[in-house]
Amino acid sequence: MSLRPIARAAARGLQAPSSSSRRSGTVLLASTRRYLNTVPKCPEPTCECADTPSMPSGSDIDRKTNLNGLIAAYAQQVLVCTGKDDWTSRIEEDNGGDNLAADLKELIGRGGKYSDPFHNISIVNASFPPAVSPRPEVQTTSAYLLPSFKYVPFLPRVSFDAAEALVRGYLQPDTLHPMHAGLSPIHRDRLLRKDAYRHALYGGARDVHDVLVLVCGHGGRDARCGVYGPLLQAEFERQLPRAGIDVLQGPALDESASAPQISSTEMSGPGEASRRTTARVAQISHIGGHKYAGNVIVYLPPGLADGGGNPHPLAGHGVWYGRIDPKNVEGVIKETIVNGNVIADHFRGAINRDGEIVRL
């Protein structure tokens, strides 16, 4: 079975998706093809797992709709490390509006200074704790950038400069969509990435070598996700070690005095085939499709190898699944993280490192 990339509009010269299509989860087709391994269904569990949870009255799970293609197109997804596992319905309103998600949406959201309708950036909160700064008196946060698989450990909350440097140095495109050809040079220049801004961020950005398992647990937005989030996080953390994958806890970087190295995310070199696979599991805020809970995204780093030391078939991809119950967790780990297969029955879509959105 083939997976067809649906290139983001910015990369393929296609029309940008309308607001109605973004709400419905539809995406735009590209002409190129790519072939990845698939299995039709998730295998039955071989061990005891948590029961499928009951949903609040009036909040049923849609178990009939074909999930294929129900993923919004995006060029990059920013995971803001908040250290919390739930947020207000609109994450930009969390903490009275004083948060990185709000800053980024002000810059690149609709009407923002660097807004680009052909280069969509998905901004979500995550329960990952932020890195520990060598200067604890300065409040900072951290962010993962995916599928570029970068980790930016220190984003000070004392000024707007860090958020702007993140946008200008990492999130903007290096090539503009042809529809921008009519803009003046100065306006075109404002929408292009500038690597010089990267030097404005203390600690820069580090390569990510951990598998990231993200479960929508945004109970402040929808009760179904609030039920599934903590349940699936616990099940993934319990099942991953059984597959020989180490689950890492705590901040990905700790630069406090005498702090030991705590994560492969700290390593700047390429992943060696002999390195033991590590994973981090977190709950995240709204990604769309509450009625398809549990919603899970699995990001597999570019340097990931299979059991034989060969490049992993899904290395560099982010795979979106819906309707994941606790009984499916073992199968997701086995088929997708270990074997490199996409599970068609739960597959919502995927993104590769080139920013191409993929569907069956």
CSV table of C-alpha atoms in Angstrom, one decimal:
chain,number,residue,atom,x,y,z
A,1,MET,CA,0.0,0.0,0.0
A,2,SER,CA,1.4,3.4,-0.9
A,3,LEU,CA,1.6,6.6,1.1
A,4,ARG,CA,1.2,9.7,-1.0
A,5,PRO,CA,2.9,12.9,0.1
A,6,ILE,CA,0.6,15.9,0.2
A,7,ALA,CA,3.1,18.6,0.0
A,8,ARG,CA,2.4,21.7,2.0
A,9,ALA,CA,1.4,24.6,-0.2
A,10,ALA,CA,4.6,26.5,0.4
A,11,ALA,CA,6.7,23.7,-1.1
A,12,ARG,CA,4.6,22.7,-4.1
A,13,GLY,CA,3.1,25.9,-5.5
A,14,LEU,CA,-0.4,24.8,-4.6
A,15,GLN,CA,-3.3,26.9,-3.4
A,16,ALA,CA,-3.2,27.4,0.4
A,17,PRO,CA,-5.9,25.5,2.3
A,18,SER,CA,-9.0,27.5,3.1
A,19,SER,CA,-10.1,28.0,6.7
A,20,SER,CA,-13.0,25.6,6.2
A,21,SER,CA,-10.7,22.8,4.8
A,22,ARG,CA,-8.4,23.3,7.8
A,23,ARG,CA,-11.3,22.9,10.2
A,24,SER,CA,-12.5,19.7,8.5
A,25,GLY,CA,-9.0,18.2,8.4
A,26,THR,CA,-8.8,18.0,4.6
A,27,VAL,CA,-5.4,18.5,2.8
A,28,LEU,CA,-4.1,19.1,-0.6
A,29,LEU,CA,-2.8,16.3,-2.9
A,30,ALA,CA,0.6,16.4,-4.6
A,31,SER,CA,1.6,14.5,-7.7
A,32,THR,CA,4.6,12.6,-6.2
A,33,ARG,CA,4.4,9.2,-4.5
A,34,ARG,CA,6.3,7.5,-1.8
A,35,TYR,CA,6.0,3.9,-0.6
A,36,LEU,CA,6.1,2.9,3.1
A,37,ASN,CA,5.3,-0.3,4.7
A,38,THR,CA,1.8,-0.7,6.2
A,39,VAL,CA,-0.2,-3.2,8.1
A,40,PRO,CA,-4.0,-3.2,8.0
A,41,LYS,CA,-4.8,-3.4,11.7
A,42,CYS,CA,-3.2,-3.1,15.1
A,43,PRO,CA,-2.2,-6.5,16.4
A,44,GLU,CA,-4.0,-7.9,19.5
A,45,PRO,CA,-2.2,-7.3,22.8
A,46,THR,CA,-0.1,-10.1,24.2
A,47,CYS,CA,-0.2,-8.8,27.8
A,48,GLU,CA,-2.7,-7.2,30.2
A,49,CYS,CA,-3.4,-3.6,29.5
A,50,ALA,CA,-5.7,-0.9,30.9
A,51,ASP,CA,-9.4,-1.2,30.0
A,52,THR,CA,-10.9,1.0,27.3
A,53,PRO,CA,-12.3,4.0,29.3
A,54,SER,CA,-15.9,5.1,29.4
A,55,MET,CA,-16.7,8.5,27.9
A,56,PRO,CA,-18.8,11.2,29.6
A,57,SER,CA,-22.4,11.4,28.5
A,58,GLY,CA,-22.7,13.0,25.0
A,59,SER,CA,-19.0,12.6,24.3
A,60,ASP,CA,-18.9,9.4,22.3
A,61,ILE,CA,-15.9,8.3,20.2
A,62,ASP,CA,-16.4,8.2,16.4
A,63,ARG,CA,-15.4,4.7,15.5
A,64,LYS,CA,-16.8,4.6,11.9
A,65,THR,CA,-15.2,7.5,10.0
A,66,ASN,CA,-12.2,6.7,7.8
A,67,LEU,CA,-9.3,8.5,9.5
A,68,ASN,CA,-7.0,8.6,6.5
A,69,GLY,CA,-6.1,12.2,5.6
A,70,LEU,CA,-7.6,13.7,8.7
A,71,ILE,CA,-4.5,15.8,9.5
A,72,ALA,CA,-4.0,19.5,9.0
A,73,ALA,CA,-1.1,20.5,6.8
A,74,TYR,CA,1.8,22.2,8.7
A,75,ALA,CA,5.5,22.9,7.9
A,76,GLN,CA,6.7,22.7,11.5
A,77,GLN,CA,5.1,21.8,14.8
A,78,VAL,CA,6.4,23.7,17.9
A,79,LEU,CA,6.0,21.8,21.2
A,80,VAL,CA,6.2,24.2,24.1
A,81,CYS,CA,7.6,22.5,27.2
A,82,THR,CA,5.3,23.7,29.9
A,83,GLY,CA,5.7,21.1,32.6
A,84,LYS,CA,1.9,20.9,32.9
A,85,ASP,CA,-0.5,18.3,31.6
A,86,ASP,CA,-3.6,20.5,31.0
A,87,TRP,CA,-4.3,24.0,29.9
A,88,THR,CA,-7.1,26.5,29.2
A,89,SER,CA,-9.2,25.8,26.2
A,90,ARG,CA,-7.2,28.3,24.2
A,91,ILE,CA,-3.5,27.7,25.1
A,92,GLU,CA,-2.5,31.3,24.4
A,93,GLU,CA,-4.7,32.4,27.3
A,94,ASP,CA,-2.9,30.1,29.8
A,95,ASN,CA,-1.2,31.9,32.7
A,96,GLY,CA,-3.1,35.1,31.9
A,97,GLY,CA,-1.7,35.2,28.3
A,98,ASP,CA,2.0,35.2,29.5
A,99,ASN,CA,3.3,32.2,27.7
A,100,LEU,CA,5.4,31.3,24.7
A,101,ALA,CA,2.5,29.9,22.7
A,102,ALA,CA,0.8,33.3,22.9
A,103,ASP,CA,4.0,35.1,21.8
A,104,LEU,CA,4.4,32.8,18.8
A,105,LYS,CA,0.8,33.2,17.7
A,106,GLU,CA,1.1,37.0,18.0
A,107,LEU,CA,4.1,36.8,15.6
A,108,ILE,CA,3.1,34.1,13.1
A,109,GLY,CA,-0.7,33.7,13.7
A,110,ARG,CA,-3.3,35.3,11.5
A,111,GLY,CA,-2.5,39.0,11.2
A,112,GLY,CA,0.9,38.5,12.8
A,113,LYS,CA,4.0,40.4,11.8
A,114,TYR,CA,5.5,37.2,10.2
A,115,SER,CA,2.2,35.5,9.2
A,116,ASP,CA,2.5,33.4,6.0
A,117,PRO,CA,-0.7,31.6,4.9
A,118,PHE,CA,1.5,29.3,2.7
A,119,HIS,CA,3.7,28.2,5.6
A,120,ASN,CA,1.6,27.0,8.5
A,121,ILE,CA,3.2,26.5,11.9
A,122,SER,CA,1.4,24.3,14.4
A,123,ILE,CA,1.9,25.5,18.0
A,124,VAL,CA,0.9,23.1,20.8
A,125,ASN,CA,1.7,22.9,24.5
A,126,ALA,CA,3.4,19.7,25.9
A,127,SER,CA,3.8,18.3,29.4
A,128,PHE,CA,7.5,17.9,29.0
A,129,PRO,CA,9.3,20.0,31.6
A,130,PRO,CA,11.6,22.8,30.3
A,131,ALA,CA,15.3,22.6,30.5
A,132,VAL,CA,17.0,23.7,33.7
A,133,SER,CA,19.0,26.9,33.2
A,134,PRO,CA,22.4,27.6,34.8
A,135,ARG,CA,20.7,30.9,35.9
A,136,PRO,CA,17.6,29.8,37.8
A,137,GLU,CA,16.7,33.4,38.6
A,138,VAL,CA,15.8,33.8,34.9
A,139,GLN,CA,12.5,32.2,33.9
A,140,THR,CA,12.9,30.2,30.7
A,141,THR,CA,11.0,27.7,28.6
A,142,SER,CA,12.0,25.1,26.0
A,143,ALA,CA,10.6,23.9,22.7
A,144,TYR,CA,10.9,21.0,20.3
A,145,LEU,CA,10.7,21.8,16.6
A,146,LEU,CA,9.3,19.0,14.5
A,147,PRO,CA,9.9,17.4,12.0
A,148,SER,CA,13.2,19.3,11.9
A,149,PHE,CA,13.9,17.4,15.1
A,150,LYS,CA,15.5,20.3,17.0
A,151,TYR,CA,15.4,21.1,20.7
A,152,VAL,CA,15.8,24.7,21.8
A,153,PRO,CA,16.5,24.5,25.5
A,154,PHE,CA,16.5,28.1,26.7
A,155,LEU,CA,13.9,30.7,25.6
A,156,PRO,CA,14.0,33.4,28.3
A,157,ARG,CA,10.6,34.9,29.3
A,158,VAL,CA,12.0,38.3,30.1
A,159,SER,CA,11.5,39.8,26.7
A,160,PHE,CA,10.0,39.2,23.2
A,161,ASP,CA,13.4,38.8,21.7
A,162,ALA,CA,13.7,35.1,22.2
A,163,ALA,CA,10.4,34.3,20.6
A,164,GLU,CA,11.2,36.5,17.6
A,165,ALA,CA,14.6,34.8,17.3
A,166,LEU,CA,13.0,31.4,17.3
A,167,VAL,CA,10.6,32.5,14.5
A,168,ARG,CA,13.2,34.2,12.4
A,169,GLY,CA,16.0,31.7,12.9
A,170,TYR,CA,14.1,28.4,12.8
A,171,LEU,CA,10.4,28.6,11.8
A,172,GLN,CA,10.3,30.7,8.7
A,173,PRO,CA,10.9,29.1,5.3
A,174,ASP,CA,14.1,29.5,3.3
A,175,THR,CA,12.1,29.8,0.1
A,176,LEU,CA,8.8,31.6,-0.4
A,177,HIS,CA,5.7,30.4,-2.1
A,178,PRO,CA,5.4,31.7,-5.7
A,179,MET,CA,2.2,33.6,-4.7
A,180,HIS,CA,4.5,35.9,-2.8
A,181,ALA,CA,6.3,37.0,-6.0
A,182,GLY,CA,4.3,40.2,-6.1
A,183,LEU,CA,5.5,41.4,-2.7
A,184,SER,CA,8.1,44.1,-2.5
A,185,PRO,CA,11.7,42.9,-1.7
A,186,ILE,CA,11.5,44.3,1.8
A,187,HIS,CA,8.3,42.4,2.5
A,188,ARG,CA,9.7,39.2,1.0
A,189,ASP,CA,12.8,39.5,3.1
A,190,ARG,CA,10.7,39.8,6.2
A,191,LEU,CA,9.1,36.4,5.5
A,192,LEU,CA,12.4,34.5,4.9
A,193,ARG,CA,14.4,32.6,7.6
A,194,LYS,CA,17.6,34.3,8.7
A,195,ASP,CA,20.1,32.0,10.3
A,196,ALA,CA,21.9,34.9,12.0
A,197,TYR,CA,19.0,35.0,14.5
A,198,ARG,CA,20.0,31.6,15.8
A,199,HIS,CA,23.0,33.1,17.5
A,200,ALA,CA,20.6,35.2,19.7
A,201,LEU,CA,19.4,32.1,21.5
A,202,TYR,CA,21.6,30.9,24.4
A,203,GLY,CA,22.3,27.3,24.0
A,204,GLY,CA,21.2,27.3,20.3
A,205,ALA,CA,19.3,24.2,19.1
A,206,ARG,CA,20.3,20.6,19.6
A,207,ASP,CA,19.5,17.5,17.5
A,208,VAL,CA,16.8,15.2,18.9
A,209,HIS,CA,17.7,11.5,19.1
A,210,ASP,CA,14.7,10.4,21.3
A,211,VAL,CA,11.5,8.9,19.9
A,212,LEU,CA,8.7,11.3,21.0
A,213,VAL,CA,5.3,9.9,21.8
A,214,LEU,CA,2.7,12.6,22.1
A,215,VAL,CA,-0.9,12.0,23.4
A,216,CYS,CA,-3.6,14.6,23.2
A,217,GLY,CA,-4.7,15.1,26.8
A,218,HIS,CA,-6.2,18.6,26.6
A,219,GLY,CA,-9.0,18.1,29.1
A,220,GLY,CA,-9.5,21.8,29.2
A,221,ARG,CA,-10.6,21.7,25.6
A,222,ASP,CA,-12.5,18.3,25.4
A,223,ALA,CA,-13.4,15.7,28.1
A,224,ARG,CA,-12.5,12.8,25.8
A,225,CYS,CA,-8.9,13.9,25.5
A,226,GLY,CA,-8.8,14.6,29.2
A,227,VAL,CA,-9.7,10.9,29.9
A,228,TYR,CA,-7.5,9.3,27.3
A,229,GLY,CA,-4.4,11.5,27.8
A,230,PRO,CA,-3.1,10.4,31.2
A,231,LEU,CA,-4.3,6.8,30.6
A,232,LEU,CA,-2.4,6.4,27.3
A,233,GLN,CA,0.7,8.2,28.6
A,234,ALA,CA,0.9,5.7,31.5
A,235,GLU,CA,0.4,2.8,29.2
A,236,PHE,CA,3.1,3.9,26.7
A,237,GLU,CA,5.5,4.5,29.6
A,238,ARG,CA,4.7,1.0,30.9
A,239,GLN,CA,4.9,-0.8,27.6
A,240,LEU,CA,8.0,0.8,25.9
A,241,PRO,CA,10.5,-0.8,28.3
A,242,ARG,CA,9.0,-4.2,27.5
A,243,ALA,CA,10.1,-3.5,23.9
A,244,GLY,CA,13.6,-2.7,24.9
A,245,ILE,CA,13.1,1.1,24.7
A,246,ASP,CA,14.2,3.3,27.6
A,247,VAL,CA,11.7,5.9,28.7
A,248,LEU,CA,13.4,9.1,29.8
A,249,GLN,CA,11.9,11.3,32.5
A,250,GLY,CA,12.6,14.9,33.6
A,251,PRO,CA,14.0,17.7,31.6
A,252,ALA,CA,16.0,16.9,28.5
A,253,LEU,CA,18.8,19.2,29.6
A,254,ASP,CA,19.9,20.3,33.1
A,255,GLU,CA,22.7,22.8,33.3
A,256,SER,CA,22.4,23.4,37.0
A,257,ALA,CA,25.5,22.8,39.1
A,258,SER,CA,26.9,19.2,39.1
A,259,ALA,CA,24.0,18.0,36.9
A,260,PRO,CA,24.7,14.7,35.1
A,261,GLN,CA,23.9,14.2,31.4
A,262,ILE,CA,20.3,13.0,31.3
A,263,SER,CA,19.2,12.6,27.7
A,264,SER,CA,20.4,11.6,24.3
A,265,THR,CA,18.9,14.9,23.2
A,266,GLU,CA,22.0,16.5,24.5
A,267,MET,CA,24.2,14.7,22.1
A,268,SER,CA,25.1,16.8,19.1
A,269,GLY,CA,26.5,14.0,16.8
A,270,PRO,CA,24.5,11.7,14.6
A,271,GLY,CA,22.9,8.6,16.2
A,272,GLU,CA,25.1,5.6,16.3
A,273,ALA,CA,23.4,2.3,15.3
A,274,SER,CA,24.6,0.8,18.6
A,275,ARG,CA,22.8,3.4,20.8
A,276,ARG,CA,19.9,2.0,22.7
A,277,THR,CA,16.6,3.5,21.6
A,278,THR,CA,15.2,6.1,24.0
A,279,ALA,CA,11.8,7.7,24.1
A,280,ARG,CA,10.0,10.5,25.9
A,281,VAL,CA,6.2,10.5,26.4
A,282,ALA,CA,4.1,13.5,27.0
A,283,GLN,CA,0.6,14.9,26.8
A,284,ILE,CA,-0.1,17.7,24.4
A,285,SER,CA,-2.8,20.3,23.8
A,286,HIS,CA,-5.4,20.3,21.0
A,287,ILE,CA,-4.4,18.9,17.6
A,288,GLY,CA,-7.9,18.5,16.2
A,289,GLY,CA,-10.2,15.5,16.1
A,290,HIS,CA,-11.5,15.2,19.7
A,291,LYS,CA,-14.0,12.6,18.5
A,292,TYR,CA,-11.2,10.4,17.4
A,293,ALA,CA,-9.6,10.1,20.8
A,294,GLY,CA,-7.1,8.8,21.8
A,295,ASN,CA,-5.1,10.8,19.4
A,296,VAL,CA,-1.3,10.0,19.3
A,297,ILE,CA,1.6,11.4,17.3
A,298,VAL,CA,4.8,9.4,17.2
A,299,TYR,CA,7.9,11.3,16.0
A,300,LEU,CA,10.8,9.0,15.0
A,301,PRO,CA,14.2,10.8,14.8
A,302,PRO,CA,16.2,10.8,11.6
A,303,GLY,CA,19.1,8.8,13.1
A,304,LEU,CA,16.9,6.0,14.4
A,305,ALA,CA,18.0,2.5,13.5
A,306,ASP,CA,16.2,-0.8,13.5
A,307,GLY,CA,17.2,-3.8,15.5
A,308,GLY,CA,19.8,-4.8,12.9
A,309,GLY,CA,21.5,-1.4,12.9
A,310,ASN,CA,19.9,-0.4,9.6
A,311,PRO,CA,18.1,3.0,9.0
A,312,HIS,CA,14.6,2.8,10.4
A,313,PRO,CA,12.0,2.9,7.7
A,314,LEU,CA,10.1,5.7,9.3
A,315,ALA,CA,13.1,7.7,10.5
A,316,GLY,CA,12.5,11.4,10.3
A,317,HIS,CA,8.7,11.0,10.2
A,318,GLY,CA,5.8,12.0,12.5
A,319,VAL,CA,3.0,9.6,12.4
A,320,TRP,CA,-0.5,10.6,13.4
A,321,TYR,CA,-3.0,8.0,14.8
A,322,GLY,CA,-6.5,8.2,16.1
A,323,ARG,CA,-8.8,5.9,18.1
A,324,ILE,CA,-5.9,4.5,20.0
A,325,ASP,CA,-7.1,2.6,23.1
A,326,PRO,CA,-4.9,1.1,25.8
A,327,LYS,CA,-5.1,-2.3,24.1
A,328,ASN,CA,-3.5,-0.7,20.9
A,329,VAL,CA,-0.4,0.7,22.7
A,330,GLU,CA,1.6,-2.5,22.5
A,331,GLY,CA,0.8,-2.8,18.8
A,332,VAL,CA,1.8,0.8,18.0
A,333,ILE,CA,5.1,0.3,19.7
A,334,LYS,CA,5.8,-3.0,18.0
A,335,GLU,CA,4.6,-2.1,14.5
A,336,THR,CA,5.6,1.6,14.2
A,337,ILE,CA,8.4,2.2,16.6
A,338,VAL,CA,10.2,-1.1,16.4
A,339,ASN,CA,9.2,-2.5,12.9
A,340,GLY,CA,8.6,0.8,11.0
A,341,ASN,CA,5.1,0.0,9.8
A,342,VAL,CA,2.1,2.3,9.5
A,343,ILE,CA,-1.1,0.9,11.0
A,344,ALA,CA,-3.7,1.7,8.3
A,345,ASP,CA,-6.8,1.3,10.5
A,346,HIS,CA,-5.7,4.1,12.9
A,347,PHE,CA,-3.7,6.2,10.5
A,348,ARG,CA,-4.7,9.9,10.2
A,349,GLY,CA,-1.6,11.0,8.3
A,350,ALA,CA,2.1,11.7,8.6
A,351,ILE,CA,4.7,14.3,8.0
A,352,ASN,CA,8.3,13.7,6.7
A,353,ARG,CA,11.4,15.7,7.4
A,354,ASP,CA,10.8,17.7,4.2
A,355,GLY,CA,7.5,18.9,5.5
A,356,GLU,CA,5.4,16.8,3.2
A,357,ILE,CA,2.1,15.7,4.6
A,358,VAL,CA,1.5,12.0,3.8
A,359,ARG,CA,-1.7,10.0,3.5
A,360,LEU,CA,-2.6,6.5,2.4
